[in-house]
XYZ file of C-alpha atoms in Angstrom:
679
model
C -29.646 13.274 -33.010
C -27.662 16.493 -33.024
C -30.762 18.555 -32.209
C -31.718 16.213 -29.400
C -28.234 16.537 -27.981
C -28.425 20.306 -28.022
C -31.855 20.300 -26.388
C -30.539 18.151 -23.579
C -27.901 20.772 -22.856
C -30.502 23.436 -22.106
C -31.246 24.375 -18.473
C -34.117 22.601 -16.784
C -35.951 25.917 -16.493
C -36.111 26.203 -20.316
C -37.220 22.585 -20.476
C -39.910 23.358 -17.906
C -41.248 26.399 -19.811
C -41.106 24.563 -23.097
C -42.989 21.574 -21.702
C -45.618 23.752 -20.004
C -46.303 25.724 -23.226
C -46.291 22.555 -25.292
C -48.719 20.945 -22.873
C -51.036 23.967 -22.849
C -51.061 24.261 -26.640
C -51.605 20.520 -26.985
C -54.556 20.689 -24.583
C -56.040 23.669 -26.467
C -55.701 21.946 -29.829
C -57.052 18.693 -28.476
C -60.099 20.359 -26.902
C -60.734 22.418 -30.065
C -60.537 19.287 -32.198
C -62.996 17.538 -29.879
C -65.395 20.493 -30.082
C -65.003 20.496 -33.857
C -65.870 16.808 -34.103
C -68.928 17.243 -31.863
C -70.125 20.357 -33.705
C -69.503 18.776 -37.054
C -71.703 15.863 -36.086
C -74.338 18.326 -34.978
C -74.077 20.229 -38.284
C -74.307 16.945 -40.140
C -77.635 16.190 -38.454
C -79.038 19.673 -39.039
C -80.112 19.018 -42.731
C -81.941 15.886 -41.678
C -83.740 17.751 -38.920
C -84.475 20.581 -41.300
C -86.018 18.197 -43.889
C -88.019 16.379 -41.248
C -89.360 19.707 -40.028
C -90.260 20.831 -43.590
C -91.936 17.519 -44.370
C -94.057 17.596 -41.245
C -94.977 21.236 -41.738
C -95.981 20.809 -45.410
C -97.348 17.268 -45.365
C -100.994 18.406 -45.711
C -100.103 20.915 -48.398
C -98.204 18.212 -50.331
C -101.226 15.874 -50.153
C -103.650 18.574 -51.263
C -101.481 19.485 -54.226
C -100.884 15.864 -55.254
C -104.507 14.744 -54.842
C -106.451 17.867 -55.952
C -103.887 19.747 -58.070
C -105.012 23.193 -56.848
C -102.891 26.019 -58.308
C -103.216 27.897 -55.053
C -101.621 25.016 -53.251
C -98.575 25.191 -55.589
C -98.164 28.847 -54.816
C -98.455 28.306 -51.069
C -95.987 25.407 -51.074
C -93.406 27.387 -53.056
C -93.692 30.314 -50.679
C -93.279 28.052 -47.700
C -90.171 26.421 -49.268
C -88.688 29.863 -49.605
C -89.155 30.352 -45.877
C -86.546 27.669 -45.153
C -83.103 29.238 -45.820
C -81.219 25.916 -45.786
C -83.378 24.575 -48.627
C -81.573 25.003 -51.926
C -83.800 22.951 -54.236
C -87.037 20.947 -53.815
C -89.145 18.693 -56.072
C -92.536 17.180 -55.374
C -93.343 14.073 -57.422
C -96.448 11.922 -57.637
C -96.436 8.176 -57.362
C -95.535 7.838 -61.058
C -92.425 9.992 -60.646
C -93.815 12.972 -62.553
C -92.808 16.354 -61.172
C -95.774 18.120 -59.703
C -93.895 21.096 -58.264
C -90.304 22.275 -58.517
C -88.367 24.855 -56.443
C -84.831 26.281 -56.827
C -83.075 29.303 -55.345
C -80.717 29.299 -58.352
C -82.307 29.615 -61.792
C -79.404 27.657 -63.331
C -80.367 24.516 -61.458
C -83.969 24.114 -62.651
C -85.296 20.724 -63.608
C -85.712 17.356 -62.028
C -83.158 16.026 -59.593
C -81.337 12.918 -60.912
C -81.569 10.580 -57.990
C -80.049 7.702 -59.990
C -76.672 9.336 -59.982
C -76.884 10.235 -56.289
C -77.209 8.270 -53.123
C -79.188 9.283 -50.148
C -77.413 11.841 -47.964
C -74.701 12.266 -50.603
C -73.193 15.661 -51.345
C -73.970 17.587 -54.549
C -71.952 20.796 -54.958
C -71.627 21.095 -51.176
C -75.325 20.284 -50.604
C -77.030 17.162 -49.211
C -79.793 15.256 -51.069
C -82.629 14.008 -48.866
C -85.914 12.307 -49.867
C -89.130 11.862 -47.909
C -92.322 9.979 -48.842
C -95.621 11.914 -48.805
C -98.340 10.013 -46.921
C -102.042 10.767 -46.648
C -104.235 8.716 -44.395
C -101.679 5.987 -44.397
C -101.299 5.836 -48.152
C -98.253 6.754 -50.234
C -99.331 9.578 -52.511
C -95.933 10.903 -53.673
C -92.377 11.837 -52.802
C -90.599 15.080 -51.868
C -86.919 15.500 -52.728
C -84.747 18.195 -51.084
C -81.278 19.517 -51.544
C -80.192 21.156 -48.288
C -77.149 23.433 -47.916
C -74.183 21.631 -46.191
C -71.738 24.551 -45.663
C -71.889 24.357 -41.868
C -68.524 22.511 -41.593
C -66.678 25.261 -43.425
C -68.308 27.846 -41.240
C -67.371 25.800 -38.162
C -63.725 25.528 -39.260
C -63.556 29.269 -39.856
C -64.997 29.923 -36.445
C -62.616 27.454 -34.842
C -59.602 29.050 -36.588
C -60.657 32.461 -35.337
C -60.972 31.136 -31.804
C -57.589 29.390 -31.943
C -55.859 32.497 -33.286
C -57.149 34.321 -30.279
C -56.698 31.538 -27.720
C -53.201 30.207 -28.494
C -51.277 33.403 -27.640
C -53.320 33.745 -24.494
C -52.713 30.082 -23.624
C -48.955 30.425 -24.255
C -48.770 33.502 -22.057
C -50.758 31.876 -19.292
C -48.641 28.702 -19.582
C -45.424 30.752 -19.406
C -46.587 32.639 -16.322
C -47.788 29.428 -14.750
C -44.415 27.782 -15.460
C -42.610 30.651 -13.750
C -44.861 30.289 -10.730
C -44.384 26.536 -10.627
C -40.634 26.965 -11.068
C -40.580 29.179 -8.024
C -42.476 26.575 -6.027
C -40.924 23.393 -7.353
C -37.405 24.393 -8.421
C -36.462 26.570 -5.481
C -35.395 23.534 -3.398
C -33.611 22.245 -6.470
C -31.740 25.567 -6.739
C -30.608 25.187 -3.126
C -29.515 21.652 -3.873
C -27.556 22.759 -6.946
C -25.932 25.572 -4.967
C -24.836 23.038 -2.357
C -23.464 20.689 -5.020
C -21.597 23.571 -6.659
C -20.126 24.559 -3.295
C -18.951 21.019 -2.683
C -17.424 20.573 -6.134
C -15.758 23.982 -6.312
C -14.766 24.610 -2.693
C -14.289 20.930 -1.732
C -16.188 21.526 1.525
C -17.585 18.086 2.217
C -18.606 18.942 5.759
C -21.487 21.144 4.532
C -25.005 19.733 4.593
C -28.266 20.732 2.894
C -30.822 21.914 5.439
C -33.887 19.681 5.230
C -36.698 18.899 7.627
C -36.663 15.309 8.828
C -40.432 15.212 8.279
C -40.080 16.295 4.636
C -41.323 13.363 2.545
C -41.192 15.175 -0.807
C -38.933 14.008 -3.599
C -36.625 16.949 -3.018
C -36.549 16.191 0.685
C -35.652 12.580 0.020
C -33.067 13.648 -2.561
C -31.529 16.166 -0.143
C -31.298 13.523 2.585
C -29.699 11.093 0.153
C -27.273 13.775 -0.982
C -26.375 14.555 2.639
C -25.702 10.850 3.125
C -23.516 10.880 0.029
C -21.616 13.906 1.344
C -21.031 12.128 4.631
C -19.727 9.060 2.799
C -17.501 11.270 0.641
C -16.222 13.050 3.744
C -15.368 9.721 5.374
C -13.798 8.461 2.140
C -11.677 11.593 1.777
C -10.608 11.278 5.407
C -9.641 7.644 4.771
C -7.788 8.650 1.610
C -5.985 11.382 3.532
C -5.009 8.890 6.227
C -3.965 6.370 3.599
C -1.905 9.007 1.816
C -0.247 9.993 5.076
C 0.396 6.316 5.851
C 1.853 5.775 2.383
C 3.988 8.882 2.815
C 5.199 7.559 6.147
C 5.973 4.155 4.665
C 7.941 5.867 1.916
C 10.040 7.979 4.290
C 9.992 6.218 7.651
C 11.135 2.858 8.918
C 8.150 0.694 9.802
C 9.825 -1.020 12.746
C 11.439 1.883 14.629
C 9.512 4.875 13.274
C 12.799 6.573 12.397
C 13.466 8.154 8.988
C 14.589 5.554 6.454
C 17.318 5.531 3.821
C 15.208 7.477 1.313
C 14.479 10.301 3.733
C 18.114 10.342 4.840
C 19.232 10.716 1.201
C 16.907 13.680 0.655
C 17.855 15.245 3.978
C 21.618 15.095 3.430
C 21.130 16.561 -0.046
C 19.140 19.470 1.392
C 21.688 19.999 4.192
C 24.577 20.208 1.746
C 22.596 22.415 -0.652
C 21.590 24.822 2.146
C 25.197 25.213 3.319
C 26.868 25.137 -0.052
C 29.833 27.478 -0.051
C 29.594 28.122 3.702
C 32.458 27.361 6.036
C 30.403 25.356 8.548
C 30.994 21.804 9.710
C 28.688 18.850 10.324
C 29.143 15.151 10.988
C 27.665 11.799 10.039
C 27.730 9.017 12.626
C 27.438 5.511 11.180
C 26.340 3.228 14.046
C 26.411 -0.566 13.871
C 25.380 -2.924 16.666
C 28.081 -5.406 17.673
C 27.126 -9.087 17.518
C 23.509 -8.255 16.631
C 23.430 -11.280 14.347
C 24.017 -13.510 17.377
C 20.794 -12.335 18.975
C 18.864 -12.640 15.732
C 20.135 -16.156 15.066
C 19.708 -17.427 18.609
C 16.499 -15.719 19.763
C 14.818 -15.066 16.451
C 13.867 -11.935 14.551
C 11.208 -10.951 17.092
C 13.898 -10.464 19.739
C 16.108 -8.637 17.244
C 13.266 -6.319 16.262
C 12.501 -5.579 19.900
C 16.140 -4.662 20.506
C 16.204 -2.376 17.465
C 13.164 -0.494 18.786
C 14.870 0.071 22.128
C 18.078 1.194 20.421
C 16.063 3.723 18.373
C 14.504 5.097 21.569
C 17.900 5.486 23.226
C 19.343 7.218 20.178
C 16.466 9.699 20.271
C 17.138 10.285 23.959
C 20.787 11.164 23.278
C 20.626 13.357 20.177
C 18.743 16.579 19.564
C 15.403 16.737 17.761
C 17.152 18.774 15.027
C 19.625 15.946 14.376
C 18.389 13.377 11.904
C 18.458 9.805 13.186
C 17.768 7.281 10.440
C 17.765 3.515 10.183
C 19.402 2.333 6.985
C 18.367 -1.287 7.474
C 19.360 -4.257 9.574
C 21.320 -3.033 12.596
C 22.749 0.076 10.909
C 21.786 3.593 12.006
C 22.825 7.014 10.760
C 22.912 10.274 12.715
C 23.353 13.581 10.852
C 24.631 16.540 12.855
C 23.864 19.534 10.636
C 26.456 22.149 9.802
C 26.382 23.758 13.246
C 30.022 24.362 14.154
C 32.438 26.945 12.827
C 35.534 24.751 13.114
C 36.272 21.061 12.685
C 37.784 20.836 16.161
C 34.647 22.274 17.765
C 32.641 19.673 15.865
C 34.929 16.838 16.994
C 34.597 17.954 20.636
C 30.826 17.991 20.259
C 30.811 14.514 18.697
C 33.031 13.102 21.444
C 30.691 14.488 24.095
C 27.696 12.928 22.360
C 29.529 9.603 21.965
C 30.272 9.537 25.694
C 26.621 10.140 26.426
C 25.625 7.515 23.860
C 28.026 4.918 25.281
C 26.642 5.528 28.751
C 23.094 5.105 27.477
C 23.898 1.953 25.531
C 25.765 0.413 28.456
C 22.487 0.080 30.333
C 21.230 -3.465 29.970
C 18.433 -4.165 27.525
C 15.575 -6.372 28.694
C 14.411 -8.610 25.865
C 11.575 -10.997 26.643
C 12.444 -10.970 30.350
C 16.128 -11.613 29.665
C 18.988 -9.184 30.171
C 21.132 -8.323 27.158
C 24.359 -6.311 27.035
C 24.986 -4.354 23.852
C 27.998 -2.589 22.426
C 28.207 -0.472 19.305
C 30.818 0.440 16.729
C 30.640 3.998 15.387
C 32.262 5.508 12.328
C 32.344 9.299 12.029
C 32.770 11.396 8.921
C 32.971 15.170 9.194
C 31.903 17.392 6.318
C 31.248 20.973 5.314
C 29.232 22.656 2.613
C 32.366 22.919 0.521
C 33.253 20.052 -1.827
C 31.174 17.392 -0.053
C 28.850 14.833 -1.607
C 26.366 12.497 0.123
C 28.004 9.418 -1.392
C 31.457 10.433 -0.206
C 30.253 11.253 3.317
C 28.420 7.936 3.633
C 31.386 5.987 2.264
C 33.779 7.635 4.692
C 31.549 7.006 7.718
C 31.063 3.392 6.622
C 34.821 2.830 6.315
C 35.425 4.394 9.708
C 32.757 2.121 11.260
C 34.367 -1.015 9.823
C 37.717 0.190 11.081
C 36.166 0.500 14.549
C 34.946 -3.094 14.273
C 38.320 -4.327 13.095
C 39.880 -2.555 16.055
C 37.951 -4.735 18.483
C 34.414 -3.314 18.368
C 32.791 -1.326 21.182
C 34.477 1.851 20.007
C 34.510 4.651 17.489
C 36.758 5.889 14.731
C 36.915 9.188 12.864
C 37.501 8.818 9.169
C 41.056 9.295 7.981
C 42.206 9.300 4.349
C 44.362 6.227 5.071
C 41.162 4.277 5.734
C 40.333 4.339 2.045
C 43.348 2.230 1.342
C 42.411 -0.109 4.165
C 38.833 -0.275 2.856
C 40.064 -1.111 -0.635
C 42.263 -3.809 0.829
C 39.310 -5.109 2.804
C 37.166 -5.342 -0.340
C 39.919 -7.235 -2.103
C 40.396 -9.439 0.966
C 36.715 -10.289 1.084
C 36.682 -11.072 -2.635
C 39.623 -13.457 -2.313
C 38.319 -14.925 0.930
C 35.193 -16.151 -0.808
C 37.288 -18.579 -2.849
C 39.784 -19.838 -0.267
C 37.968 -23.139 0.355
C 37.403 -23.737 -3.346
C 41.063 -22.980 -4.167
C 42.338 -25.047 -1.238
C 44.261 -22.093 0.154
C 43.551 -22.853 3.821
C 45.909 -24.820 6.027
C 45.906 -25.950 9.638
C 49.003 -25.341 11.757
C 49.315 -26.991 15.133
C 50.735 -25.542 18.371
C 51.561 -28.272 20.875
C 50.361 -28.228 24.483
C 52.692 -29.745 27.100
C 52.466 -30.911 30.688
C 54.814 -30.105 33.599
C 57.385 -32.614 32.320
C 57.340 -31.051 28.862
C 55.537 -33.990 27.307
C 53.209 -33.133 24.416
C 49.655 -33.935 25.559
C 47.741 -32.105 22.884
C 47.735 -29.444 20.202
C 45.550 -26.575 19.100
C 44.678 -26.388 15.417
C 45.381 -22.864 14.175
C 44.127 -21.610 10.806
C 46.448 -20.114 8.192
C 45.694 -18.698 4.756
C 48.196 -19.356 1.997
C 47.756 -16.090 0.118
C 50.204 -15.401 -2.673
C 52.780 -17.729 -1.081
C 52.428 -15.916 2.250
C 50.882 -17.428 5.349
C 48.335 -15.015 6.809
C 47.260 -15.231 10.457
C 43.509 -15.309 11.248
C 43.842 -11.988 13.070
C 44.067 -10.343 9.637
C 40.990 -11.906 8.056
C 38.791 -13.641 10.626
C 36.756 -10.469 11.421
C 35.968 -10.049 7.708
C 34.940 -13.698 7.542
C 32.623 -13.223 10.519
C 31.043 -10.036 9.173
C 30.405 -11.540 5.741
C 29.221 -14.947 6.974
C 32.175 -16.681 5.310
C 33.209 -17.948 8.731
C 30.593 -20.718 8.421
C 32.093 -22.513 5.369
C 35.596 -21.822 6.715
C 34.612 -23.298 10.071
C 33.170 -26.303 8.265
C 36.543 -26.795 6.539
C 38.375 -26.587 9.893
C 36.131 -29.254 11.444
C 36.388 -31.634 8.520
C 40.159 -31.227 8.170
C 40.718 -31.566 11.925
C 38.582 -34.709 12.088
C 40.401 -36.275 9.130
C 43.834 -35.442 10.602
C 42.962 -36.857 14.015
C 41.512 -40.005 12.442
C 44.714 -40.492 10.407
C 46.844 -40.027 13.536
C 44.696 -42.470 15.474
C 45.245 -45.068 12.788
C 49.018 -44.477 13.087
C 49.055 -45.203 16.822
C 48.462 -41.745 18.365
C 48.682 -41.738 22.174
C 45.249 -41.933 23.767
C 46.243 -39.114 26.130
C 46.590 -36.686 23.205
C 43.836 -34.148 22.523
C 43.330 -32.071 19.384
C 41.678 -28.704 20.108
C 39.705 -26.977 17.351
C 38.415 -23.413 17.579
C 34.650 -22.977 17.022
C 33.405 -19.549 15.950
C 30.353 -18.268 17.757
C 28.675 -17.724 14.363
C 29.290 -21.345 13.423
C 28.168 -22.569 16.848
C 24.867 -20.692 16.569
C 23.884 -22.387 13.303
C 20.765 -24.482 13.883
C 22.360 -27.533 12.279
C 25.754 -27.244 13.988
C 25.441 -30.310 16.231
C 23.831 -32.284 13.401
C 26.729 -31.435 11.135
C 29.254 -32.532 13.796
C 27.486 -35.889 14.010
C 27.628 -36.264 10.237
C 31.373 -35.496 10.153
C 32.031 -38.001 12.927
C 30.199 -40.619 10.891
C 31.941 -39.646 7.635
C 35.485 -39.685 9.070
C 35.108 -42.382 11.730
C 37.166 -40.317 14.187
C 37.293 -41.208 17.883
C 35.902 -38.043 19.421
C 37.255 -38.927 22.872
C 40.432 -37.152 21.746
C 38.621 -34.075 20.438
C 38.306 -30.764 22.202
C 36.239 -27.779 21.033
C 37.426 -24.332 22.140
C 34.636 -21.745 22.384
C 34.792 -18.113 23.453
C 32.823 -16.240 26.062
C 30.927 -14.343 23.326
C 28.557 -17.334 23.250
C 27.231 -16.130 26.589
C 26.004 -12.805 25.246
C 22.554 -14.122 24.384
C 20.374 -17.215 24.419
C 22.297 -18.974 27.152
C 19.776 -21.816 27.242
C 20.403 -22.696 23.588
C 24.167 -22.546 24.179
C 23.956 -24.895 27.163
C 21.730 -27.325 25.265
C 24.168 -27.565 22.355
C 27.117 -27.974 24.719
C 25.337 -30.851 26.454
C 24.710 -32.549 23.115
C 28.391 -32.223 22.183
C 29.440 -33.549 25.569
C 27.133 -36.523 25.122
C 29.029 -37.316 21.921
C 32.272 -37.467 23.950
C 33.748 -34.135 22.835
C 35.486 -32.081 25.539
C 34.676 -28.352 25.770
C 37.168 -25.635 26.639
C 36.419 -21.990 27.448
C 38.980 -20.065 25.406
C 40.368 -16.612 26.319
C 38.758 -16.897 29.729
C 38.501 -13.676 31.720
C 38.349 -11.282 28.765
C 34.625 -11.429 28.031
C 31.312 -12.032 29.784
C 31.981 -14.975 32.076
C 30.750 -15.151 35.616
C 30.691 -17.820 38.309
C 26.987 -18.303 37.640
C 27.629 -19.029 33.951
C 30.525 -21.371 34.733
C 28.322 -23.327 37.103
C 25.687 -23.812 34.396
C 27.946 -24.526 31.430
C 28.938 -28.182 30.773
C 32.585 -27.311 30.114
C 35.671 -29.356 30.977
C 38.464 -26.806 30.807
C 39.377 -23.164 31.283
C 42.041 -21.589 29.131
C 43.816 -18.611 30.690
C 44.138 -15.857 28.092
C 47.645 -14.801 27.114
C 46.717 -11.207 28.022
C 47.009 -12.278 31.684
C 49.937 -14.670 31.189
C 52.200 -12.141 29.470
C 52.111 -9.810 32.507
C 52.795 -12.449 35.141
C 55.540 -11.423 37.583
C 55.185 -7.916 36.165
C 51.676 -6.780 37.039
C 50.215 -7.742 40.405
C 46.683 -7.533 39.049
C 47.494 -10.089 36.350
C 49.106 -12.309 38.976
C 46.004 -12.124 41.111
C 43.635 -12.820 38.214
C 45.639 -15.805 36.991
C 45.805 -17.225 40.514
C 42.060 -16.678 40.981
C 41.209 -18.423 37.686
C 43.324 -21.461 38.573
C 41.794 -21.634 42.053
C 38.258 -21.265 40.718
C 38.841 -24.008 38.139
C 40.001 -26.378 40.883
C 36.853 -25.760 42.905
C 34.708 -26.382 39.802
C 36.666 -29.536 38.917
C 37.849 -28.012 35.653
C 41.288 -28.501 34.103
C 43.339 -25.408 33.235
C 45.490 -24.593 30.203
C 47.628 -21.457 30.104
C 48.302 -20.054 26.650
C 50.905 -17.543 25.590
C 53.623 -18.862 27.907
C 56.876 -17.332 26.676
C 59.224 -17.185 29.681
C 60.447 -19.489 32.397
C 59.167 -17.074 35.023
C 55.647 -17.354 33.684
C 55.943 -21.138 33.652
C 57.174 -21.262 37.265
C 54.353 -18.988 38.453
C 51.716 -21.121 36.767
C 53.188 -24.359 38.109
C 53.335 -22.953 41.601
C 49.653 -22.087 41.604
C 48.422 -25.387 40.190
C 48.303 -25.046 36.367
C 49.596 -28.230 34.731
C 49.182 -27.764 30.952
C 50.904 -25.026 28.964
C 50.970 -23.628 25.449
C 53.212 -20.949 24.040
C 56.424 -20.003 22.293
C 58.449 -21.012 25.332
C 57.791 -24.583 24.218
C 56.687 -24.628 20.571
C 55.552 -22.236 17.889
C 52.641 -23.219 15.608
C 53.967 -25.779 13.124
C 52.773 -27.360 9.872
C 51.398 -30.902 9.578
C 54.709 -32.653 8.868
C 56.400 -31.205 11.956
C 53.585 -31.986 14.377
C 53.369 -35.541 13.062
C 57.118 -36.060 13.600
C 56.583 -34.819 17.156
C 53.560 -36.883 18.193
C 53.800 -40.077 16.126
């Protein structure tokens, strides 16, 4: 097995020579053996022919000697026997078996031949015994016995050995030369093929092809064509692998939706930026960009609309910033822009950032068209500046993130540069969020009620206002409602407000509450956009048994940002239940006459931002007057909130507002106080 393995490792040329020589030698030996067999058969027949010839030639002499016994005949026969060189011994016997004449070339072998111990044609000391009857005129007159020399086979073998000794070297030489010639003819195409294969394997050049005639039907031609086909398939496969590798690389480092670098590429880029500028007094900035109210669009119009908006935002970001600035999408609606260390002073960097932010705000202010609908977008941006000295990617990201949340807490649609004080605010925010997650479970929420009065000062309603009993302090929603909205906690909190408000109103109704009294509950846009919002309202009505004719839901203009059709449909369903709808903080958001005409609302609520400047700012006077006038023409009632002075009250009365809410009349009060006032 080991030898066979080693032989298989030899080049095909050696195999070819070896096989050619082996074939030639085998043919020579086979032909020699065949000649030997034929000649041996011929030599075997020669004694028989020799005896037959002797018998025919001496038949008359044998008869004369046997019948007449002439001495001269004995002499003549003996001399004639001597003339046949193959004849070793001869005996002539009469019919009784007596020896009449005996001949031997060797004096040691005189005497009769013992035919009993021998068979016809058997060998005796290398000779063959043959017997022939002597006939005369058809009668048997005696018998001649011959021993003929049978050394022809030995002679033949010697001759054959001599021939083979001469022929085999010649045959081997001829076979070797013939193999070289055949190698040149047959293996030359194979050499070209092997050279091509070697080129492909070593140089990885899969575009090369073996030159072959299309009409070539030889095995090598067919093999070369097949190999060319294989090379083509390999070339295509390698191209596919290269594309797949590039695609995988892109998936690993780029966002699939927007085509922007992803978080992984951002992390590597910021590391390289800081490493390249380590120890240098150069300044760069990270801009953390978050889309305001993006969740509204996603929830109302679906992820397809949200994805389409994100693509457009990515395009606008690329239009604002340089190609050298990295723009990455971290996920969701969060984007990062890295301005490399390009400025020599922090102030120069800040001026550059402010210029870019102005350009970005202008670009983002252009309306987005999403599925044939117009959409207005604002962004909140947090900025962290850094240098190559004592900066880490984690710290830069954390600072920009804190600054962005501070921008959101400051009213959105703005930007904030990171300040060290923000860390404390961020820590407080984390703690606030942690505690806020358990407020419903711990029963730490409470509804306060601020009465609404008519022109005579009679209480005609109240607005339920949320308070958080945190560590024995009552916290206003202005301090935690934005966190609740950003974390989604506003939904369970809003659920608590609805259930508590319904239960309170039901209890008051059972105690004889005036039918002219309305309880207003604030509905967050995030709660309103829940698919099951109206269903849940129906369930609460059924659970509490409240008369919804005395319920009023206050919604803000932020509902009009997107999916107006869905908003109108839900409002109609609520109205069909008997719930009144009030547009809260009117005039501060996105309202227009067109929207007001479409919305099934019952009331406009003038925002306190306008009320507080009445009799002070002519613009506020004009806006308040216009809102009241517009409400009259649309058959809507009007409530003014934030009334704190008699002057404000007189102005509102004069221009047709009949319901008021504010500190001038009552501050928000707990349950016991409102019940003593209305029951």
